[in-house]
Structures are given as structure tokens and as C-alpha cells.
Amino acid sequence: MNRSGTGLPWPRPLTFDIVEALKGDREATMVRRGLSAATAAALVLSGCGGTIAVELRATTAAPTPKASASVAPATPAAPAPPPLADTVHFTVKGKGDLKPTKALAPGTKVSVEDVPAGSVIELSEMSMTGSPIVVDSFRATTGSWRTGALPPSTDFQLAVLAPDGSERVAQFTTKGAGERATATITPAEGTYGVGMPIVIEFATSVKSRKAIEEKLEVSTSRDIGEASWFWPDLDTVMFRPKDYWPARTTVRVTADLSDVEVFPGVWGKDESTQFRIGAEVIMKASLTDYTLKYFKDGKKIETFAISGGKPGWETLNGVKIVHEAYTMKRMINTAPGANYDVQVPYAMRLTYTGEFMHAAPWNGVIGYANTSHGCTNMFYDDAVWMYNHTHWGDVVDFKGGAAGSVTFGDGLGGVWSVPWQQWVEGSALYEKDSTAF
């Protein structure tokens, strides 16, 4: 067909992609990267003989509808339980609930009641800055607890921390003590022998030996091995090692009794002393050989002639210690068979019942016979030497006498006559071993 008469130019063939898009008079749909789902644009194609307009539309898949979730109606939250510590309350025996604004009398005991199981109870003393210093802390296994007798002039805090974290706290104070008891500690400062015991004496019988002993402390510069307190009665407590003190040991005794009710209504007072154990001096006296041997640190230094007690006035056997010394001592005895009143030079006491080592210039059988009234007679120069080379606490061990032995209470050396197990059991803190057979 001749179309040249039309005067219209024949268009150049379209590219393959566009021809395919136009086949069958269908609408050309093209998706191009960068076009959104709702975007449509007109594309103008230019050929050699004219232009063709093609509509381009970007399409996306229809969104999948989401399933609607089923929501259950909200359940109201249960009310929180009250704090466990709310049940706790503080009481004073015989006076009802504790009133923190009222000072308590010394010796008062404060109780905490209705304590939840597993709570922690803490008793604290308040410092000068107001900070609590814990003196007792433990986990409660019962529903109540009571303090010991509270000391005077002290601020306290008693706290209960329940397992749920809640807390109950009470603060209170005690009045000052009206009267304080003084304890006398022997020995005082100085140097003593290895046999010297520690003695603490009170003016009258004490209320609680256990409470007092818990507040007594002995510290030493050297290991002393086993040692124990011993109460011979209700107003005296004594301390010694199982064996003699080690030589050259510094000993410090502390009695922190200001918070202890020593007698009913009377509180103690803090006391302390420090002394030194010197060389190990042990003297061995033979009442059959009439000799006394002086040992220092295990080495024999001197041997002296002596005369012990005559029949009826025998010198006691056993361990004694020097615990008084005089350059001149008046001795009086009005007992039948004695009847004397004399000034005795260089006398050193060994027992409370009157035994001394001393110079006896009137005795002409020293070293040959026992002719005294129980004392240990020595030559004058020997007694002077002994006076200058002994300390309180030095040991004199007598053997060979016809009489019995020294017993507890007859001089400080009597402490060494008590069997060790008996001494240990004399402590207020002694607890018998229930596992022993």
C-alpha cells in the first residue's frame, strides 16, 4: 500500500519492551524501582515519527488484614499485705510499753515482743556522734527477746529487721549509777615471781560471778598455756596458769565492770593493772637434809643451811610463795609452848598462819636439826642475801616434813595446792563437756 500520499511520516519501530507492553490494546503496566504503591506517572516515548503516551502505575499486593486479638478484662490487684515489722512492740518488765522519752533505771531489761520469724534483732549503743555501735546481733528463732541488765548512763537503739525488709526501731537511755563498787586487783605494778597469782577482791558478795568473769581479761606478752579463773568464795576471784608463769612475761589485767551490776543496785568500775614476771626463781627446801637450794632460770645458784619446825610445830610441806618481806618483823606468839615476843631480822612471809624464812642468830643448830616454831631459820648473812634476791611470787617448795602440806587459803602459794581440774571447774564460766565418758 502506497501511503506516501498521506504526507505523514511512518514511525520508527518501537523497542521490544514497549511493544510487548502495548500488545492486544492492553494497558501497559510497569513497575519501576523507586515508585510507591500509589504512584502513577505518564511516560512519553519519542520516536522518529512522533510520540506515544504510556501510563505507568506502580502496584503492590494488597495488605493482609490482621486478626483481631482477644483481650481479657483486667483483674484488680490484691492489696499489699502490711509490713511484717508492724506487729513488733517493745516493753519494760512490770511497766508495760517502752516510753523512749523516759530514762530507764540501770539494770532494767527491755523486751521486744511479737517478732516475725526470721527477723534480725540488733542491740546497739549510740556513739558520741549518734551512730549506732552494734553490741548484739542475731536472727530470731522465737517471737520475743529480752536484753540483759542495761548499764547506767548509756544510750541504746533496739532494732528489728523483718524478712520483708520492714523495720521497727526503739531508742532509749539509762540513768547514771548512784554508787559504784571498786575491785582491788593484786598484784600492783612491779616485778614478781613465777608463782604469783592474780587476785581480785570485792567488798562484799557479788551478785553474778558469771557476768563479772565475762568482763575480766588477762593479756600476756608470752604464751602461758592453759590458764583459768577460780572463785574460792563470792567476793574473790583468782587467776593462774596451769604451770608457773613463763619468766620475763608482761601481764596486763583488765576488769571492765562499769556495765556490770556487782551488787544489787551497785555497779562496778573499770579497773586495770600491769606487772612483770621476772626471772624464774624456785627454791627447794629439804626438811630432812636441813638445806635450801636456790635456783634461777633452772640453774642452781646457792645452797643454804636451814632449821625447820620442831615436833608439834612442824613446817608444812608443799609449794609456798614469798608474799611479804621485812628488814625487821615483830613476831608475837602467846600459844602454850611458844610464848615469845621478838624482833626478827630479814623476814619473808610464806603462809598466813605464820611461817617465815628469816635470820635466827640465836639458833645454834641451823643445818643440823629442826628446832623452830615452824619458821625456816637461816644464818644472818644468808637471810640478808635471800632478802636481796627474792621477789613476791618466788616459789619455795618444801619436802620431807613430818606434818601435812599447805592448803588453799594458807598464803598465796596455796593456789598451787589445788588440782588443776578442780581449779578449772571453779570458774563461773566452766561448762562440763557433755561428750566426755
Short mmCIF file of C-alpha atoms in Angstrom, two decimals:
data_model
loop_
_atom_site.label_atom_id
_atom_site.label_comp_id
_atom_site.label_asym_id
_atom_site.label_seq_id
_atom_site.Cartn_x
_atom_site.Cartn_y
_atom_site.Cartn_z
CA MET A 1 0.00 0.00 0.00
CA ASN A 2 1.20 3.37 -1.02
CA ARG A 3 0.90 5.69 1.97
CA SER A 4 3.13 8.38 0.66
CA GLY A 5 0.12 10.42 -0.35
CA THR A 6 -0.85 11.00 3.20
CA GLY A 7 2.06 13.26 3.90
CA LEU A 8 2.60 11.69 7.35
CA PRO A 9 5.92 10.17 8.33
CA TRP A 10 5.87 6.43 9.26
CA PRO A 11 7.09 5.92 12.72
CA ARG A 12 10.26 4.03 13.53
CA PRO A 13 9.51 0.60 15.10
CA LEU A 14 9.14 0.62 18.92
CA THR A 15 11.57 -1.19 21.16
CA PHE A 16 10.74 -4.73 22.17
CA ASP A 17 9.78 -3.90 25.82
CA ILE A 18 7.29 -1.23 24.83
CA VAL A 19 5.79 -3.33 22.01
CA GLU A 20 5.16 -6.14 24.45
CA ALA A 21 3.50 -3.74 26.82
CA LEU A 22 1.14 -2.50 24.14
CA LYS A 23 0.14 -5.84 22.65
CA GLY A 24 -3.57 -6.57 22.44
CA ASP A 25 -4.50 -2.97 23.17
CA ARG A 26 -3.86 -3.75 26.84
CA GLU A 27 -3.00 -1.10 29.33
CA ALA A 28 0.75 -1.04 29.89
CA THR A 29 1.60 -1.51 33.48
CA MET A 30 5.12 -1.03 34.56
CA VAL A 31 6.70 -1.16 37.94
CA ARG A 32 9.83 0.78 38.47
CA ARG A 33 12.07 0.75 41.46
CA GLY A 34 11.56 3.92 43.43
CA LEU A 35 7.79 4.30 42.74
CA SER A 36 5.43 3.95 45.66
CA ALA A 37 2.31 1.82 45.63
CA ALA A 38 0.00 4.76 44.97
CA THR A 39 2.25 6.47 42.42
CA ALA A 40 1.20 6.78 38.76
CA ALA A 41 3.11 8.71 36.08
CA ALA A 42 2.81 9.44 32.36
CA LEU A 43 5.65 8.24 30.22
CA VAL A 44 6.15 9.91 26.93
CA LEU A 45 8.01 7.85 24.33
CA SER A 46 9.52 9.63 21.42
CA GLY A 47 10.16 8.04 18.08
CA CYS A 48 11.44 9.36 14.81
CA GLY A 49 7.97 9.98 13.51
CA GLY A 50 6.02 11.08 16.63
CA THR A 51 5.26 10.42 20.29
CA ILE A 52 3.24 7.83 22.22
CA ALA A 53 1.93 8.45 25.71
CA VAL A 54 2.07 5.46 28.05
CA GLU A 55 0.60 5.50 31.59
CA LEU A 56 2.83 3.88 34.19
CA ARG A 57 1.40 2.76 37.54
CA ALA A 58 3.18 1.13 40.46
CA THR A 59 1.23 -1.62 42.13
CA THR A 60 1.69 -3.56 45.36
CA ALA A 61 -0.01 -6.53 46.85
CA ALA A 62 -3.00 -5.73 48.97
CA PRO A 63 -2.13 -5.85 52.69
CA THR A 64 -3.19 -8.95 54.58
CA PRO A 65 -5.71 -8.00 57.23
CA LYS A 66 -4.53 -8.73 60.80
CA ALA A 67 -6.53 -10.97 63.03
CA SER A 68 -8.04 -9.02 65.91
CA ALA A 69 -6.65 -10.09 69.34
CA SER A 70 -9.00 -11.04 72.13
CA VAL A 71 -8.10 -9.01 75.35
CA ALA A 72 -9.35 -10.29 78.69
CA PRO A 73 -10.68 -7.71 81.12
CA ALA A 74 -8.05 -6.57 83.79
CA THR A 75 -8.28 -8.14 87.29
CA PRO A 76 -7.92 -5.63 90.16
CA ALA A 77 -4.56 -6.11 92.08
CA ALA A 78 -4.83 -7.55 95.58
CA PRO A 79 -3.97 -5.04 98.34
CA ALA A 80 -0.35 -5.31 99.60
CA PRO A 81 -0.01 -7.03 103.00
CA PRO A 82 1.02 -4.79 105.91
CA PRO A 83 4.76 -4.67 106.74
CA LEU A 84 5.75 -7.61 108.96
CA ALA A 85 7.53 -5.34 111.44
CA ASP A 86 4.24 -3.60 112.28
CA THR A 87 3.50 -6.36 114.79
CA VAL A 88 6.64 -5.67 116.83
CA HIS A 89 6.44 -3.76 120.12
CA PHE A 90 8.87 -3.01 122.94
CA THR A 91 8.14 -3.46 126.64
CA VAL A 92 9.76 -3.00 130.04
CA LYS A 93 9.18 -5.75 132.56
CA GLY A 94 6.49 -4.73 135.02
CA LYS A 95 5.99 -1.31 133.36
CA GLY A 96 4.26 -2.07 130.06
CA ASP A 97 5.26 -0.49 126.78
CA LEU A 98 8.63 1.20 126.50
CA LYS A 99 8.47 5.00 126.68
CA PRO A 100 11.56 6.29 124.83
CA THR A 101 11.27 9.76 126.39
CA LYS A 102 11.70 8.38 129.92
CA ALA A 103 15.18 7.34 131.11
CA LEU A 104 15.38 3.83 132.49
CA ALA A 105 16.97 2.82 135.76
CA PRO A 106 20.31 0.97 135.45
CA GLY A 107 19.73 -2.75 135.43
CA THR A 108 16.44 -2.51 133.53
CA LYS A 109 15.75 -5.20 130.93
CA VAL A 110 13.92 -4.25 127.73
CA SER A 111 11.88 -6.86 125.82
CA VAL A 112 10.85 -6.99 122.18
CA GLU A 113 7.62 -8.93 121.51
CA ASP A 114 5.79 -10.45 118.53
CA VAL A 115 8.89 -10.65 116.37
CA PRO A 116 8.26 -12.22 112.92
CA ALA A 117 10.13 -15.46 112.35
CA GLY A 118 13.48 -14.97 110.66
CA SER A 119 13.86 -11.34 111.73
CA VAL A 120 17.24 -9.90 112.68
CA ILE A 121 17.42 -8.24 116.10
CA GLU A 122 20.19 -5.72 116.81
CA LEU A 123 21.01 -4.02 120.09
CA SER A 124 23.36 -1.06 119.69
CA GLU A 125 24.97 1.55 121.90
CA MET A 126 24.90 5.04 120.45
CA SER A 127 28.28 6.70 119.97
CA MET A 128 29.09 10.32 120.77
CA THR A 129 28.32 11.18 117.14
CA GLY A 130 24.94 9.46 117.29
CA SER A 131 25.96 6.46 115.22
CA PRO A 132 24.88 3.01 116.49
CA ILE A 133 27.61 0.59 117.55
CA VAL A 134 26.21 -2.95 117.43
CA VAL A 135 26.80 -4.91 120.64
CA ASP A 136 24.45 -7.83 119.94
CA SER A 137 23.02 -9.09 116.64
CA PHE A 138 21.28 -12.36 115.81
CA ARG A 139 18.44 -13.93 113.82
CA ALA A 140 15.34 -14.51 115.91
CA THR A 141 14.11 -18.08 116.32
CA THR A 142 11.33 -17.20 118.76
CA GLY A 143 8.78 -14.42 118.87
CA SER A 144 10.38 -12.47 121.72
CA TRP A 145 13.74 -11.49 123.18
CA ARG A 146 14.96 -9.60 126.24
CA THR A 147 18.16 -7.67 126.85
CA GLY A 148 20.40 -8.26 129.82
CA ALA A 149 20.55 -5.76 132.65
CA LEU A 150 21.31 -2.45 130.96
CA PRO A 151 24.31 -0.49 132.28
CA PRO A 152 23.98 3.10 133.53
CA SER A 153 24.50 6.33 131.57
CA THR A 154 24.14 4.71 128.13
CA ASP A 155 22.06 5.48 125.02
CA PHE A 156 20.68 2.44 123.20
CA GLN A 157 18.97 1.51 119.96
CA LEU A 158 16.99 -1.72 119.60
CA ALA A 159 16.06 -2.60 116.01
CA VAL A 160 14.09 -5.43 114.41
CA LEU A 161 14.56 -6.02 110.66
CA ALA A 162 11.81 -8.29 109.31
CA PRO A 163 12.30 -10.68 106.35
CA ASP A 164 10.23 -8.40 104.07
CA GLY A 165 12.65 -5.51 104.67
CA SER A 166 10.40 -3.58 107.05
CA GLU A 167 11.95 -2.33 110.28
CA ARG A 168 10.93 -1.35 113.80
CA VAL A 169 13.33 0.73 115.92
CA ALA A 170 13.28 1.97 119.51
CA GLN A 171 15.82 4.32 121.11
CA PHE A 172 16.14 4.79 124.86
CA THR A 173 18.65 5.75 127.56
CA THR A 174 19.56 4.71 131.10
CA LYS A 175 20.13 6.89 134.14
CA GLY A 176 23.50 7.31 135.81
CA ALA A 177 24.64 4.96 138.57
CA GLY A 178 24.20 6.28 142.08
CA GLU A 179 27.05 4.21 143.51
CA ARG A 180 29.95 2.21 142.11
CA ALA A 181 31.85 -0.67 143.64
CA THR A 182 35.63 -0.78 143.48
CA ALA A 183 37.52 -4.01 142.93
CA THR A 184 41.04 -4.41 144.32
CA ILE A 185 43.47 -6.13 141.94
CA THR A 186 46.65 -7.80 143.21
CA PRO A 187 49.45 -7.58 142.28
CA ALA A 188 50.03 -3.90 141.58
CA GLU A 189 52.67 -2.69 139.16
CA GLY A 190 56.11 -4.16 139.74
CA THR A 191 58.16 -7.32 139.20
CA TYR A 192 57.05 -10.66 140.67
CA GLY A 193 57.99 -14.30 140.77
CA VAL A 194 56.64 -17.08 138.57
CA GLY A 195 54.29 -18.35 141.29
CA MET A 196 52.33 -15.10 141.79
CA PRO A 197 48.57 -15.47 141.24
CA ILE A 198 46.22 -12.66 140.23
CA VAL A 199 43.64 -11.84 142.91
CA ILE A 200 40.57 -9.59 142.53
CA GLU A 201 38.65 -8.84 145.73
CA PHE A 202 35.26 -7.14 146.21
CA ALA A 203 33.95 -5.51 149.37
CA THR A 204 31.08 -7.97 149.69
CA SER A 205 29.50 -10.96 147.96
CA VAL A 206 28.85 -10.27 144.28
CA LYS A 207 25.52 -10.70 142.51
CA SER A 208 26.66 -12.51 139.37
CA ARG A 209 30.05 -14.19 139.20
CA LYS A 210 29.48 -15.13 135.57
CA ALA A 211 28.69 -11.57 134.46
CA ILE A 212 31.82 -10.33 136.23
CA GLU A 213 34.13 -13.03 134.90
CA GLU A 214 32.98 -12.36 131.34
CA LYS A 215 34.38 -8.85 131.76
CA LEU A 216 37.79 -9.92 133.07
CA GLU A 217 40.72 -10.20 130.67
CA VAL A 218 44.35 -11.23 131.11
CA SER A 219 46.75 -10.49 128.26
CA THR A 220 50.40 -11.58 128.26
CA SER A 221 53.50 -10.90 126.19
CA ARG A 222 54.32 -14.62 126.08
CA ASP A 223 52.24 -17.76 125.68
CA ILE A 224 51.26 -19.07 129.12
CA GLY A 225 49.47 -22.23 128.04
CA GLU A 226 46.33 -23.26 129.90
CA ALA A 227 45.05 -20.78 132.47
CA SER A 228 41.79 -20.15 134.31
CA TRP A 229 39.91 -18.01 136.82
CA PHE A 230 38.80 -19.60 140.09
CA TRP A 231 36.23 -18.40 142.66
CA PRO A 232 37.13 -19.59 146.17
CA ASP A 233 34.16 -17.60 147.55
CA LEU A 234 31.61 -14.99 146.47
CA ASP A 235 33.84 -11.95 146.92
CA THR A 236 37.17 -13.16 145.50
CA VAL A 237 38.28 -14.44 142.11
CA MET A 238 41.83 -15.64 141.33
CA PHE A 239 43.76 -16.43 138.16
CA ARG A 240 46.80 -18.56 137.43
CA PRO A 241 48.27 -20.65 134.62
CA LYS A 242 48.27 -24.43 134.86
CA ASP A 243 52.02 -24.25 135.41
CA TYR A 244 54.12 -21.37 136.67
CA TRP A 245 54.25 -18.16 134.64
CA PRO A 246 56.96 -18.07 131.96
CA ALA A 247 59.88 -15.94 133.12
CA ARG A 248 60.09 -12.36 131.85
CA THR A 249 56.45 -12.10 130.85
CA THR A 250 54.47 -8.86 130.90
CA VAL A 251 50.94 -9.36 132.24
CA ARG A 252 48.02 -6.94 131.91
CA VAL A 253 44.78 -7.41 133.84
CA THR A 254 41.63 -5.55 132.76
CA ALA A 255 38.30 -5.56 134.62
CA ASP A 256 35.69 -3.68 132.55
CA LEU A 257 32.98 -3.68 135.20
CA SER A 258 31.29 -0.31 134.64
CA ASP A 259 28.34 -2.01 132.93
CA VAL A 260 28.06 -4.88 135.43
CA GLU A 261 25.72 -4.80 138.42
CA VAL A 262 28.19 -6.10 141.02
CA PHE A 263 25.78 -5.90 143.97
CA PRO A 264 22.02 -5.20 143.79
CA GLY A 265 21.75 -1.56 142.75
CA VAL A 266 25.54 -1.07 142.76
CA TRP A 267 27.54 -1.07 139.55
CA GLY A 268 31.18 -1.82 139.04
CA LYS A 269 34.06 0.36 137.98
CA ASP A 270 36.68 -0.19 135.29
CA GLU A 271 39.99 -1.30 136.82
CA SER A 272 43.30 -2.46 135.37
CA THR A 273 46.88 -3.19 136.31
CA GLN A 274 50.06 -4.32 134.62
CA PHE A 275 53.02 -6.15 136.11
CA ARG A 276 56.04 -8.13 135.04
CA ILE A 277 57.20 -11.64 135.83
CA GLY A 278 60.94 -11.62 136.48
CA ALA A 279 63.44 -14.47 136.38
CA GLU A 280 62.29 -17.96 137.29
CA VAL A 281 63.34 -18.31 140.94
CA ILE A 282 62.47 -21.64 142.57
CA MET A 283 63.83 -22.64 145.96
CA LYS A 284 63.79 -26.26 147.10
CA ALA A 285 63.87 -26.90 150.84
CA SER A 286 64.62 -30.31 152.37
CA LEU A 287 63.46 -30.67 155.97
CA THR A 288 65.41 -33.93 156.26
CA ASP A 289 68.70 -32.59 154.88
CA TYR A 290 68.25 -29.14 156.51
CA THR A 291 69.13 -27.39 153.26
CA LEU A 292 67.55 -24.84 150.93
CA LYS A 293 68.76 -24.67 147.33
CA TYR A 294 68.21 -21.50 145.29
CA PHE A 295 67.66 -21.99 141.52
CA LYS A 296 67.46 -19.17 138.99
CA ASP A 297 66.29 -19.91 135.44
CA GLY A 298 66.95 -23.60 136.08
CA LYS A 299 70.49 -23.14 137.35
CA LYS A 300 71.47 -23.73 140.99
CA ILE A 301 72.97 -20.56 142.41
CA GLU A 302 73.29 -21.16 146.18
CA THR A 303 72.72 -23.78 148.88
CA PHE A 304 71.85 -22.61 152.42
CA ALA A 305 71.66 -24.37 155.77
CA ILE A 306 68.24 -24.17 157.48
CA SER A 307 66.36 -25.33 160.55
CA GLY A 308 62.65 -26.14 160.29
CA GLY A 309 59.88 -26.64 162.82
CA LYS A 310 60.35 -28.91 165.78
CA PRO A 311 57.90 -31.71 166.73
CA GLY A 312 54.49 -30.22 167.41
CA TRP A 313 55.42 -27.13 165.39
CA GLU A 314 56.36 -28.82 162.13
CA THR A 315 56.92 -26.80 158.97
CA LEU A 316 54.33 -27.62 156.29
CA ASN A 317 55.26 -29.41 153.08
CA GLY A 318 54.27 -28.14 149.66
CA VAL A 319 54.58 -25.10 147.44
CA LYS A 320 54.63 -21.70 149.14
CA ILE A 321 55.47 -18.31 147.69
CA VAL A 322 57.10 -15.24 149.17
CA HIS A 323 54.42 -12.57 149.63
CA GLU A 324 55.78 -10.22 152.28
CA ALA A 325 59.32 -9.10 153.15
CA TYR A 326 60.66 -7.09 156.09
CA THR A 327 64.10 -5.98 157.21
CA MET A 328 62.69 -6.26 160.76
CA LYS A 329 59.48 -8.00 161.80
CA ARG A 330 58.00 -8.21 165.28
CA MET A 331 56.70 -11.73 165.98
CA ILE A 332 54.41 -12.49 168.87
CA ASN A 333 53.10 -15.91 169.92
CA THR A 334 51.22 -16.47 173.15
CA ALA A 335 50.30 -20.10 172.49
CA PRO A 336 51.31 -22.70 175.10
CA GLY A 337 54.85 -23.86 174.43
CA ALA A 338 55.74 -20.72 172.50
CA ASN A 339 55.22 -17.52 174.46
CA TYR A 340 57.58 -15.22 172.63
CA ASP A 341 57.68 -11.59 171.51
CA VAL A 342 60.79 -10.92 169.43
CA GLN A 343 62.13 -8.64 166.69
CA VAL A 344 63.20 -10.83 163.80
CA PRO A 345 65.60 -9.51 161.10
CA TYR A 346 65.15 -10.12 157.38
CA ALA A 347 61.87 -11.99 157.43
CA MET A 348 59.96 -13.19 154.34
CA ARG A 349 56.39 -14.45 154.80
CA LEU A 350 55.40 -17.82 153.29
CA THR A 351 51.96 -18.54 154.84
CA TYR A 352 49.14 -16.67 156.54
CA THR A 353 49.46 -18.99 159.54
CA GLY A 354 52.84 -17.55 160.42
CA GLU A 355 55.59 -19.33 158.51
CA PHE A 356 58.52 -17.09 157.53
CA MET A 357 62.05 -17.55 156.28
CA HIS A 358 64.20 -15.33 158.48
CA ALA A 359 67.54 -14.79 160.16
CA ALA A 360 67.80 -16.60 163.53
CA PRO A 361 71.14 -15.66 165.12
CA TRP A 362 70.01 -17.33 168.38
CA ASN A 363 69.66 -20.79 166.76
CA GLY A 364 72.90 -22.72 167.10
CA VAL A 365 71.79 -25.91 165.28
CA ILE A 366 70.94 -24.48 161.85
CA GLY A 367 71.84 -27.12 159.28
CA TYR A 368 71.66 -29.94 161.85
CA ALA A 369 68.16 -30.09 163.35
CA ASN A 370 64.63 -28.72 163.14
CA THR A 371 64.13 -26.65 166.29
CA SER A 372 61.95 -23.65 165.30
CA HIS A 373 58.26 -22.93 165.93
CA GLY A 374 57.52 -23.62 162.27
CA CYS A 375 59.59 -20.92 160.56
CA THR A 376 62.61 -21.62 158.39
CA ASN A 377 65.63 -20.35 160.35
CA MET A 378 68.72 -19.17 158.45
CA PHE A 379 72.11 -17.74 159.27
CA TYR A 380 72.05 -13.93 159.35
CA ASP A 381 74.16 -13.35 156.23
CA ASP A 382 72.21 -15.99 154.32
CA ALA A 383 68.92 -14.31 155.23
CA VAL A 384 70.25 -10.94 154.06
CA TRP A 385 71.28 -12.50 150.73
CA MET A 386 67.87 -14.13 150.37
CA TYR A 387 66.07 -10.86 151.16
CA ASN A 388 68.01 -9.13 148.38
CA HIS A 389 67.47 -11.88 145.80
CA THR A 390 63.77 -12.66 146.09
CA HIS A 391 60.52 -11.08 144.90
CA TRP A 392 56.91 -11.55 145.84
CA GLY A 393 55.77 -14.64 143.98
CA ASP A 394 59.07 -16.53 144.10
CA VAL A 395 58.46 -20.22 144.80
CA VAL A 396 59.68 -22.19 147.85
CA ASP A 397 58.88 -25.91 147.63
CA PHE A 398 59.20 -27.82 150.94
CA LYS A 399 59.62 -31.58 151.19
CA GLY A 400 60.44 -34.09 153.94
CA GLY A 401 58.43 -32.58 156.78
CA ALA A 402 56.59 -34.72 159.30
CA ALA A 403 53.42 -32.62 159.12
CA GLY A 404 50.90 -32.24 156.33
CA SER A 405 51.01 -29.93 153.34
CA VAL A 406 49.99 -26.35 152.85
CA THR A 407 46.36 -25.99 151.72
CA PHE A 408 44.43 -23.43 149.74
CA GLY A 409 43.87 -20.28 151.74
CA ASP A 410 47.08 -20.57 153.76
CA GLY A 411 49.06 -17.96 151.86
CA LEU A 412 49.09 -17.12 148.19
CA GLY A 413 51.11 -20.24 147.50
CA GLY A 414 48.06 -22.30 148.41
CA VAL A 415 46.72 -21.72 144.90
CA TRP A 416 49.26 -24.29 143.68
CA SER A 417 47.86 -26.94 146.00
CA VAL A 418 44.54 -27.05 144.12
CA PRO A 419 44.44 -29.81 141.44
CA TRP A 420 44.20 -28.28 138.00
CA GLN A 421 40.84 -29.79 137.04
CA GLN A 422 39.33 -28.57 140.30
CA TRP A 423 40.74 -25.13 139.61
CA VAL A 424 39.21 -25.04 136.13
CA GLU A 425 35.84 -26.14 137.48
CA GLY A 426 35.99 -23.24 139.92
CA SER A 427 35.46 -20.81 137.05
CA ALA A 428 31.98 -19.30 136.76
CA LEU A 429 32.23 -19.90 133.00
CA TYR A 430 33.11 -23.58 133.28
CA GLU A 431 30.86 -25.91 131.31
CA LYS A 432 31.26 -29.63 131.73
CA ASP A 433 31.97 -31.48 128.49
CA SER A 434 28.80 -33.48 127.86
CA THR A 435 30.64 -35.69 125.35
CA ALA A 436 33.16 -36.93 127.91
CA PHE A 437 32.76 -40.51 129.12
#
